[in-house]
mmCIF file of C-alpha atoms in Angstrom:
data_model
loop_
_atom_site.group_PDB
_atom_site.id
_atom_site.type_symbol
_atom_site.label_atom_id
_atom_site.label_comp_id
_atom_site.label_asym_id
_atom_site.label_seq_id
_atom_site.Cartn_x
_atom_site.Cartn_y
_atom_site.Cartn_z
ATOM 1 C CA MET A 1 -98.860 -157.355 12.525
ATOM 2 C CA ALA A 2 -97.129 -157.739 15.775
ATOM 3 C CA ALA A 3 -96.008 -161.159 14.784
ATOM 4 C CA ALA A 4 -94.635 -159.859 11.461
ATOM 5 C CA THR A 5 -92.861 -157.109 13.142
ATOM 6 C CA ASN A 6 -91.340 -159.664 15.722
ATOM 7 C CA SER A 7 -90.218 -161.670 12.736
ATOM 8 C CA ILE A 8 -88.447 -158.638 11.073
ATOM 9 C CA LEU A 9 -86.831 -157.704 14.354
ATOM 10 C CA LEU A 10 -85.378 -161.219 14.777
ATOM 11 C CA LYS A 11 -84.046 -161.327 11.292
ATOM 12 C CA LEU A 12 -82.343 -157.971 11.954
ATOM 13 C CA LYS A 13 -80.855 -158.911 15.268
ATOM 14 C CA PRO A 14 -80.759 -162.733 15.249
ATOM 15 C CA ASN A 15 -78.976 -162.922 18.750
ATOM 16 C CA ILE A 16 -82.170 -161.480 20.401
ATOM 17 C CA LYS A 17 -84.271 -163.778 22.463
ATOM 18 C CA THR A 18 -87.881 -162.897 22.322
ATOM 19 C CA LYS A 19 -90.383 -163.916 24.880
ATOM 20 C CA ILE A 20 -93.700 -161.976 24.806
ATOM 21 C CA CYS A 21 -96.904 -162.440 26.904
ATOM 22 C CA ASN A 22 -98.600 -159.471 25.172
ATOM 23 C CA PRO A 23 -97.352 -158.820 21.625
ATOM 24 C CA LEU A 24 -99.181 -155.433 21.607
ATOM 25 C CA PHE A 25 -96.604 -153.691 23.742
ATOM 26 C CA GLY A 26 -93.338 -154.559 25.353
ATOM 27 C CA PHE A 27 -90.060 -153.751 23.901
ATOM 28 C CA ALA A 28 -87.189 -152.171 25.825
ATOM 29 C CA ARG A 29 -84.292 -150.000 24.438
ATOM 30 C CA SER A 30 -81.223 -152.198 24.191
ATOM 31 C CA SER A 31 -78.077 -151.231 26.147
ATOM 32 C CA SER A 32 -75.973 -151.855 22.886
ATOM 33 C CA SER A 33 -75.892 -149.507 19.933
ATOM 34 C CA ALA A 34 -77.728 -150.584 16.868
ATOM 35 C CA SER A 35 -75.888 -151.346 13.615
ATOM 36 C CA PRO A 36 -75.543 -148.215 11.499
ATOM 37 C CA SER A 37 -77.538 -149.853 8.843
ATOM 38 C CA ILE A 38 -80.431 -150.606 11.101
ATOM 39 C CA PRO A 39 -82.731 -147.575 11.944
ATOM 40 C CA HIS A 40 -82.985 -146.553 15.638
ATOM 41 C CA LEU A 41 -86.551 -147.792 15.380
ATOM 42 C CA PHE A 42 -85.420 -151.198 15.637
ATOM 43 C CA SER A 43 -82.560 -150.637 18.343
ATOM 44 C CA ALA A 44 -84.584 -152.618 20.865
ATOM 45 C CA THR A 45 -84.683 -155.754 22.859
ATOM 46 C CA ALA A 46 -87.868 -157.578 23.082
ATOM 47 C CA LEU A 47 -89.325 -157.815 26.669
ATOM 48 C CA PRO A 48 -92.716 -159.273 27.882
ATOM 49 C CA TYR A 49 -95.361 -156.956 28.894
ATOM 50 C CA ALA A 50 -98.702 -157.514 30.416
ATOM 51 C CA ASP A 51 -101.232 -156.455 33.037
ATOM 52 C CA ALA A 52 -100.481 -157.009 36.608
ATOM 53 C CA ASP A 53 -103.244 -159.674 36.802
ATOM 54 C CA SER A 54 -101.675 -161.786 34.013
ATOM 55 C CA ASP A 55 -100.090 -165.193 34.559
ATOM 56 C CA CYS A 56 -96.758 -163.822 33.637
ATOM 57 C CA SER A 57 -96.688 -160.511 35.492
ATOM 58 C CA SER A 58 -93.994 -161.773 37.927
ATOM 59 C CA GLU A 59 -91.706 -162.780 35.057
ATOM 60 C CA ILE A 60 -92.373 -159.400 33.373
ATOM 61 C CA LYS A 61 -91.295 -157.593 36.725
ATOM 62 C CA ALA A 62 -88.171 -159.505 36.949
ATOM 63 C CA THR A 63 -87.209 -158.760 33.412
ATOM 64 C CA ALA A 64 -88.222 -155.335 33.472
ATOM 65 C CA ASP A 65 -85.920 -154.801 36.533
ATOM 66 C CA ALA A 66 -83.002 -155.986 34.378
ATOM 67 C CA ASN A 67 -84.022 -153.764 31.493
ATOM 68 C CA PRO A 68 -86.579 -151.202 32.817
ATOM 69 C CA ASN A 69 -87.385 -149.200 29.712
ATOM 70 C CA LEU A 70 -90.218 -150.796 27.454
ATOM 71 C CA ILE A 71 -90.266 -149.388 23.987
ATOM 72 C CA HIS A 72 -92.224 -150.765 21.321
ATOM 73 C CA PRO A 73 -90.469 -151.266 17.979
ATOM 74 C CA SER A 74 -93.020 -149.192 16.175
ATOM 75 C CA ALA A 75 -92.338 -146.049 18.212
ATOM 76 C CA ASP A 76 -90.274 -143.512 16.698
ATOM 77 C CA VAL A 77 -87.867 -142.468 19.592
ATOM 78 C CA HIS A 78 -85.031 -140.064 18.434
ATOM 79 C CA PRO A 79 -81.690 -141.250 19.473
ATOM 80 C CA ASN A 80 -80.958 -137.730 21.055
ATOM 81 C CA ALA A 81 -83.948 -137.985 23.413
ATOM 82 C CA VAL A 82 -83.269 -138.327 27.109
ATOM 83 C CA ILE A 83 -85.118 -141.139 28.469
ATOM 84 C CA GLY A 84 -85.339 -141.816 32.287
ATOM 85 C CA HIS A 85 -85.422 -145.220 34.001
ATOM 86 C CA GLY A 86 -88.613 -147.378 33.974
ATOM 87 C CA VAL A 87 -90.216 -145.548 30.874
ATOM 88 C CA SER A 88 -92.757 -147.300 28.900
ATOM 89 C CA VAL A 89 -93.533 -146.242 25.320
ATOM 90 C CA GLY A 90 -96.248 -147.888 23.429
ATOM 91 C CA PRO A 91 -96.829 -148.523 19.560
ATOM 92 C CA PHE A 92 -96.719 -145.642 17.138
ATOM 93 C CA CYS A 93 -95.501 -142.912 19.794
ATOM 94 C CA THR A 94 -93.186 -140.211 18.750
ATOM 95 C CA ILE A 95 -90.437 -138.700 20.950
ATOM 96 C CA GLY A 96 -88.497 -135.800 19.398
ATOM 97 C CA SER A 97 -84.809 -135.142 19.603
ATOM 98 C CA SER A 98 -84.932 -132.528 22.369
ATOM 99 C CA VAL A 99 -87.472 -134.237 24.623
ATOM 100 C CA LYS A 100 -86.613 -135.247 28.116
ATOM 101 C CA LEU A 101 -88.778 -137.908 29.810
ATOM 102 C CA GLY A 102 -88.569 -138.420 33.525
ATOM 103 C CA ASN A 103 -88.325 -141.855 35.274
ATOM 104 C CA GLY A 104 -91.403 -144.022 35.230
ATOM 105 C CA CYS A 105 -93.301 -142.153 32.492
ATOM 106 C CA ARG A 106 -95.821 -144.188 30.373
ATOM 107 C CA LEU A 107 -96.842 -143.246 26.915
ATOM 108 C CA TYR A 108 -99.731 -145.055 25.614
ATOM 109 C CA PRO A 109 -100.048 -145.830 21.871
ATOM 110 C CA GLY A 110 -100.248 -143.019 19.470
ATOM 111 C CA SER A 111 -99.072 -140.490 21.976
ATOM 112 C CA HIS A 112 -96.386 -137.888 20.960
ATOM 113 C CA VAL A 113 -93.857 -135.566 22.505
ATOM 114 C CA PHE A 114 -92.336 -132.844 20.170
ATOM 115 C CA GLY A 115 -89.986 -129.828 20.479
ATOM 116 C CA ASP A 116 -88.010 -128.739 23.511
ATOM 117 C CA THR A 117 -90.072 -130.556 26.174
ATOM 118 C CA GLU A 118 -89.431 -131.798 29.480
ATOM 119 C CA ILE A 119 -91.822 -134.234 31.249
ATOM 120 C CA GLY A 120 -91.091 -135.045 34.929
ATOM 121 C CA ASP A 121 -91.253 -138.356 36.690
ATOM 122 C CA HIS A 122 -94.200 -140.787 36.562
ATOM 123 C CA CYS A 123 -96.305 -138.825 34.080
ATOM 124 C CA LEU A 124 -98.960 -140.649 31.986
ATOM 125 C CA LEU A 125 -99.826 -139.895 28.398
ATOM 126 C CA MET A 126 -103.096 -141.418 27.292
ATOM 127 C CA PRO A 127 -103.567 -142.546 23.606
ATOM 128 C CA GLY A 128 -103.580 -139.605 21.052
ATOM 129 C CA ALA A 129 -102.236 -137.049 23.557
ATOM 130 C CA VAL A 130 -99.761 -134.502 21.888
ATOM 131 C CA VAL A 131 -97.374 -132.480 24.336
ATOM 132 C CA GLY A 132 -94.986 -129.980 23.006
ATOM 133 C CA ASP A 133 -94.459 -128.320 19.538
ATOM 134 C CA HIS A 134 -91.455 -127.636 17.102
ATOM 135 C CA LEU A 135 -91.341 -123.840 18.186
ATOM 136 C CA PRO A 136 -88.862 -121.607 19.845
ATOM 137 C CA GLY A 137 -89.201 -121.753 23.645
ATOM 138 C CA ARG A 138 -90.113 -124.697 25.863
ATOM 139 C CA THR A 139 -92.864 -126.893 27.451
ATOM 140 C CA VAL A 140 -92.174 -128.070 31.029
ATOM 141 C CA LEU A 141 -94.474 -130.598 32.963
ATOM 142 C CA GLY A 142 -93.679 -131.551 36.495
ATOM 143 C CA CYS A 143 -94.204 -134.916 38.092
ATOM 144 C CA ASN A 144 -97.288 -137.291 38.253
ATOM 145 C CA ASN A 145 -99.206 -135.535 35.677
ATOM 146 C CA VAL A 146 -101.976 -137.259 33.597
ATOM 147 C CA ILE A 147 -102.522 -136.054 30.061
ATOM 148 C CA GLY A 148 -105.877 -137.588 28.820
ATOM 149 C CA HIS A 149 -106.820 -139.054 25.383
ATOM 150 C CA HIS A 150 -106.156 -136.556 22.485
ATOM 151 C CA ALA A 151 -105.424 -133.769 24.678
ATOM 152 C CA VAL A 152 -103.032 -131.137 23.115
ATOM 153 C CA ILE A 153 -100.603 -129.451 25.385
ATOM 154 C CA GLY A 154 -97.875 -126.815 24.799
ATOM 155 C CA VAL A 155 -98.594 -125.934 21.092
ATOM 156 C CA LYS A 156 -98.795 -122.517 19.377
ATOM 157 C CA CYS A 157 -101.192 -119.952 20.630
ATOM 158 C CA GLN A 158 -104.243 -118.865 18.641
ATOM 159 C CA ASP A 159 -103.284 -114.999 19.147
ATOM 160 C CA LEU A 160 -102.649 -113.290 15.847
ATOM 161 C CA LYS A 161 -100.265 -111.072 17.559
ATOM 162 C CA TYR A 162 -97.832 -113.967 18.114
ATOM 163 C CA LYS A 163 -94.719 -113.435 15.707
ATOM 164 C CA PRO A 164 -93.331 -116.496 14.198
ATOM 165 C CA GLY A 165 -89.813 -117.203 15.600
ATOM 166 C CA ASP A 166 -90.636 -115.756 19.018
ATOM 167 C CA GLU A 167 -89.971 -117.968 22.059
ATOM 168 C CA CYS A 168 -93.006 -119.121 23.826
ATOM 169 C CA PHE A 169 -93.445 -121.114 26.991
ATOM 170 C CA LEU A 170 -95.691 -123.329 29.057
ATOM 171 C CA HIS A 171 -95.118 -124.516 32.553
ATOM 172 C CA ILE A 172 -97.139 -126.989 34.431
ATOM 173 C CA GLY A 173 -96.600 -128.150 37.959
ATOM 174 C CA ASP A 174 -97.260 -131.512 39.706
ATOM 175 C CA ASN A 175 -100.223 -133.928 40.274
ATOM 176 C CA ASN A 176 -102.510 -132.502 37.711
ATOM 177 C CA GLU A 177 -105.132 -134.482 35.875
ATOM 178 C CA ILE A 178 -105.799 -133.006 32.299
ATOM 179 C CA ARG A 179 -108.454 -134.873 30.728
ATOM 180 C CA GLU A 180 -109.596 -135.801 27.148
ATOM 181 C CA HIS A 181 -109.618 -133.267 24.366
ATOM 182 C CA THR A 182 -108.349 -130.397 26.441
ATOM 183 C CA SER A 183 -106.015 -127.955 24.852
ATOM 184 C CA ILE A 184 -103.531 -125.731 26.581
ATOM 185 C CA HIS A 185 -101.362 -123.291 24.580
ATOM 186 C CA ARG A 186 -98.040 -121.608 25.119
ATOM 187 C CA SER A 187 -97.386 -118.037 25.721
ATOM 188 C CA SER A 188 -97.930 -115.384 23.027
ATOM 189 C CA LYS A 189 -94.585 -113.644 23.628
ATOM 190 C CA SER A 190 -91.188 -114.446 24.955
ATOM 191 C CA SER A 191 -91.566 -112.224 27.917
ATOM 192 C CA ASP A 192 -94.542 -114.231 29.494
ATOM 193 C CA LYS A 193 -95.599 -117.751 29.938
ATOM 194 C CA THR A 194 -98.578 -119.821 30.448
ATOM 195 C CA VAL A 195 -98.476 -121.279 33.882
ATOM 196 C CA ILE A 196 -100.503 -123.985 35.533
ATOM 197 C CA GLY A 197 -99.802 -124.931 39.183
ATOM 198 C CA ASP A 198 -100.268 -128.051 41.152
ATOM 199 C CA ASN A 199 -103.273 -130.543 42.012
ATOM 200 C CA ASN A 200 -105.654 -129.237 39.441
ATOM 201 C CA LEU A 201 -108.445 -131.155 37.834
ATOM 202 C CA ILE A 202 -108.998 -130.001 34.264
ATOM 203 C CA MET A 203 -111.987 -132.137 32.832
ATOM 204 C CA GLY A 204 -112.760 -133.019 29.361
ATOM 205 C CA SER A 205 -112.704 -130.369 26.473
ATOM 206 C CA CYS A 206 -111.525 -127.390 28.452
ATOM 207 C CA HIS A 207 -109.322 -124.745 26.892
ATOM 208 C CA ILE A 208 -106.613 -122.714 28.464
ATOM 209 C CA ALA A 209 -105.387 -120.069 26.207
ATOM 210 C CA HIS A 210 -102.083 -118.217 25.974
ATOM 211 C CA ASP A 211 -100.554 -116.413 28.927
ATOM 212 C CA CYS A 212 -103.131 -117.751 31.382
ATOM 213 C CA ASN A 213 -102.016 -118.161 35.033
ATOM 214 C CA ILE A 214 -103.731 -121.005 36.891
ATOM 215 C CA GLY A 215 -102.982 -121.640 40.558
ATOM 216 C CA ASN A 216 -103.333 -124.657 42.696
ATOM 217 C CA ASN A 217 -106.200 -127.046 43.654
ATOM 218 C CA ASN A 218 -108.710 -125.795 41.159
ATOM 219 C CA ILE A 219 -111.460 -127.934 39.430
ATOM 220 C CA PHE A 220 -112.549 -127.041 35.992
ATOM 221 C CA ALA A 221 -115.585 -128.764 34.773
ATOM 222 C CA ASN A 222 -116.202 -129.923 31.095
ATOM 223 C CA ASN A 223 -115.936 -127.212 28.443
ATOM 224 C CA THR A 224 -114.469 -124.670 30.752
ATOM 225 C CA LEU A 225 -112.904 -122.116 28.276
ATOM 226 C CA LEU A 226 -110.296 -119.498 29.347
ATOM 227 C CA ALA A 227 -109.296 -116.732 27.119
ATOM 228 C CA GLY A 228 -105.771 -115.248 26.991
ATOM 229 C CA HIS A 229 -104.157 -113.634 29.961
ATOM 230 C CA ALA A 230 -106.810 -114.890 32.373
ATOM 231 C CA VAL A 231 -105.705 -115.510 35.999
ATOM 232 C CA VAL A 232 -107.381 -118.144 38.199
ATOM 233 C CA GLU A 233 -106.050 -118.256 41.708
ATOM 234 C CA ASP A 234 -106.448 -121.362 44.188
ATOM 235 C CA TYR A 235 -109.241 -123.671 45.230
ATOM 236 C CA THR A 236 -111.761 -122.374 42.525
ATOM 237 C CA HIS A 237 -114.506 -124.456 41.159
ATOM 238 C CA THR A 238 -116.305 -123.912 37.725
ATOM 239 C CA ALA A 239 -119.323 -125.808 36.610
ATOM 240 C CA GLY A 240 -119.592 -126.973 32.845
ATOM 241 C CA ALA A 241 -119.661 -124.812 29.781
ATOM 242 C CA ILE A 242 -118.407 -121.562 31.130
ATOM 243 C CA VAL A 243 -116.360 -118.827 29.250
ATOM 244 C CA VAL A 244 -113.903 -116.430 30.751
ATOM 245 C CA HIS A 245 -113.075 -113.133 28.932
ATOM 246 C CA GLN A 246 -109.433 -112.483 28.536
ATOM 247 C CA PHE A 247 -107.549 -110.637 31.345
ATOM 248 C CA CYS A 248 -110.268 -111.427 33.822
ATOM 249 C CA HIS A 249 -109.245 -112.668 37.479
ATOM 250 C CA ILE A 250 -111.074 -115.592 39.158
ATOM 251 C CA GLY A 251 -110.370 -115.305 42.941
ATOM 252 C CA SER A 252 -109.560 -118.145 45.274
ATOM 253 C CA PHE A 253 -112.392 -120.161 46.913
ATOM 254 C CA SER A 254 -114.901 -118.762 44.328
ATOM 255 C CA PHE A 255 -117.574 -120.588 42.161
ATOM 256 C CA VAL A 256 -118.770 -120.019 38.720
ATOM 257 C CA GLY A 257 -122.088 -121.576 37.893
ATOM 258 C CA GLY A 258 -122.752 -123.433 34.790
ATOM 259 C CA GLY A 259 -123.230 -121.883 31.269
ATOM 260 C CA SER A 260 -121.847 -118.482 32.643
ATOM 261 C CA VAL A 261 -119.965 -115.933 30.581
ATOM 262 C CA VAL A 262 -117.525 -114.206 32.904
ATOM 263 C CA SER A 263 -116.557 -110.719 31.530
ATOM 264 C CA GLN A 264 -115.328 -109.190 34.627
ATOM 265 C CA ASP A 265 -113.364 -110.186 37.825
ATOM 266 C CA VAL A 266 -114.823 -112.844 40.372
ATOM 267 C CA PRO A 267 -113.892 -111.745 43.821
ATOM 268 C CA LYS A 268 -112.542 -114.143 46.170
ATOM 269 C CA TYR A 269 -115.001 -116.351 48.178
ATOM 270 C CA THR A 270 -117.985 -115.337 46.046
ATOM 271 C CA MET A 271 -120.368 -117.250 43.688
ATOM 272 C CA VAL A 272 -121.289 -115.950 40.227
ATOM 273 C CA VAL A 273 -123.700 -117.237 37.643
ATOM 274 C CA GLY A 274 -125.414 -115.939 34.554
ATOM 275 C CA GLU A 275 -125.189 -115.297 30.677
ATOM 276 C CA ARG A 276 -123.267 -112.281 31.886
ATOM 277 C CA ALA A 277 -122.022 -113.433 35.279
ATOM 278 C CA GLU A 278 -123.593 -111.744 38.232
ATOM 279 C CA LEU A 279 -122.575 -111.959 41.911
ATOM 280 C CA ARG A 280 -124.950 -114.236 43.939
ATOM 281 C CA GLY A 281 -123.283 -114.035 47.332
ATOM 282 C CA LEU A 282 -120.609 -115.853 49.072
ATOM 283 C CA ASN A 283 -119.595 -119.370 48.007
ATOM 284 C CA LEU A 284 -120.663 -120.728 51.387
ATOM 285 C CA GLU A 285 -120.596 -124.411 50.635
ATOM 286 C CA GLY A 286 -117.219 -124.022 49.071
ATOM 287 C CA LEU A 287 -115.861 -122.215 51.927
ATOM 288 C CA ARG A 288 -117.288 -124.822 54.513
ATOM 289 C CA ARG A 289 -115.683 -127.596 52.373
ATOM 290 C CA ASN A 290 -112.401 -125.875 52.525
ATOM 291 C CA GLY A 291 -112.432 -125.385 56.300
ATOM 292 C CA PHE A 292 -113.647 -121.879 56.870
ATOM 293 C CA THR A 293 -115.737 -121.569 60.063
ATOM 294 C CA ALA A 294 -118.946 -119.699 60.669
ATOM 295 C CA THR A 295 -117.228 -117.393 62.686
ATOM 296 C CA GLU A 296 -115.157 -116.133 59.666
ATOM 297 C CA GLU A 297 -118.481 -115.982 57.786
ATOM 298 C CA GLU A 298 -120.523 -113.914 60.544
ATOM 299 C CA ASP A 299 -118.167 -112.269 62.835
ATOM 300 C CA LYS A 300 -119.206 -108.797 63.617
ATOM 301 C CA GLU A 301 -115.609 -107.490 63.796
ATOM 302 C CA LEU A 302 -114.953 -108.650 60.115
ATOM 303 C CA GLY A 303 -112.084 -106.106 59.534
ATOM 304 C CA LYS A 304 -109.926 -108.119 61.867
ATOM 305 C CA ILE A 305 -110.425 -111.413 60.004
ATOM 306 C CA PRO A 306 -107.540 -112.493 57.563
ATOM 307 C CA ALA A 307 -109.989 -113.893 55.099
ATOM 308 C CA VAL A 308 -112.132 -110.850 54.954
ATOM 309 C CA CYS A 309 -109.113 -108.727 54.584
ATOM 310 C CA SER A 310 -108.072 -110.573 51.773
ATOM 311 C CA MET A 311 -111.415 -110.373 50.032
ATOM 312 C CA ILE A 312 -111.318 -106.764 50.423
ATOM 313 C CA GLN A 313 -107.893 -106.508 48.846
ATOM 314 C CA SER A 314 -109.189 -108.542 45.944
ATOM 315 C CA LEU A 315 -112.045 -106.242 45.510
ATOM 316 C CA ARG A 316 -109.652 -103.235 45.520
ATOM 317 C CA ASP A 317 -107.319 -104.985 42.883
ATOM 318 C CA SER A 318 -110.072 -105.483 40.574
ATOM 319 C CA PHE A 319 -110.434 -101.779 40.205
ATOM 320 C CA ALA A 320 -106.910 -101.115 39.572
ATOM 321 C CA GLN A 321 -105.565 -99.642 36.171
ATOM 322 C CA ASN A 322 -105.819 -102.052 33.371
ATOM 323 C CA ARG A 323 -108.328 -104.447 35.433
ATOM 324 C CA ARG A 324 -111.876 -105.165 34.306
ATOM 325 C CA GLY A 325 -113.723 -104.430 37.567
ATOM 326 C CA ILE A 326 -115.961 -106.923 39.305
ATOM 327 C CA CYS A 327 -119.158 -108.995 38.162
ATOM 328 C CA LYS A 328 -122.294 -106.803 38.893
ATOM 329 C CA PHE A 329 -124.428 -107.829 41.943
ATOM 330 C CA ARG A 330 -127.971 -109.160 41.394
ATOM 331 C CA TYR A 331 -130.431 -108.777 44.071
ATOM 332 C CA PHE A 332 -133.040 -111.293 44.719
ATOM 333 C CA SER A 333 -136.391 -110.224 46.365
ATOM 334 C CA GLY A 334 -137.369 -113.773 47.113
ATOM 335 C CA SER A 335 -140.737 -113.432 45.445
#
């Protein structure tokens, strides 16, 4: 099929000189405009593409320096899309008319970017990934993000209160790894937005619903499911297959055990687990890994320690109006 496509391309643009090391990928957008009778799909100049270990990698690099954007002829790239330098777009990808791609982005085969979507520099979309939707509002991704196989990012929320035509938003920061089959939805109303910070690892098949607010440096294990309006602070860690009720808050440096159902707030620095998650004490291992000292954990004058003051304030906030209280404490006798 690749050979047939190359043959068609040469017939349409006979002045193109084609030299391909890997025919499955490797066409760069031409600097000259295409003929009006030729669809923009074929407005491309053939360039070689191969892995760094291949025999022609140095030749590819030299050619790519002259024409940095590699766009496969089967990719559907709208002529109004804004494409940065050094962008690679694989076979059967789609890039919509309002899309902005930063420098050095790579779209693997069958990945798609729709709607008013901006993707920062050096982001990677694995095969089957979908980012953005044809909805009012916007999806924004920062730099150095990885969107895994068949992940769906920035689409319409699953809230029946959403009114068609309302603007909805998703903002994702930098250096996040969002793994395969994860879904992250836009906000349910124009006055709010779904937010994900920086340096988060979101493992396979997670779900982050509308209007959630996720901080920085969190680890969500597989099948972590967050309902709408959930708030997760920084440096939290969830084990697999956990569910978080809407409007719940997960405090910084906390740990949620596998299979837990979180229906109330998880205070900072604590560990919870259970079918209805219950407090099991401090997240001591997590605190040690993040540089907390034994003095901060055991000092008699606890009220003077900033970490303890922050934890007490977290507890107080959980009992404020429109909050859900905290997970119940479960006492173990040791028998």
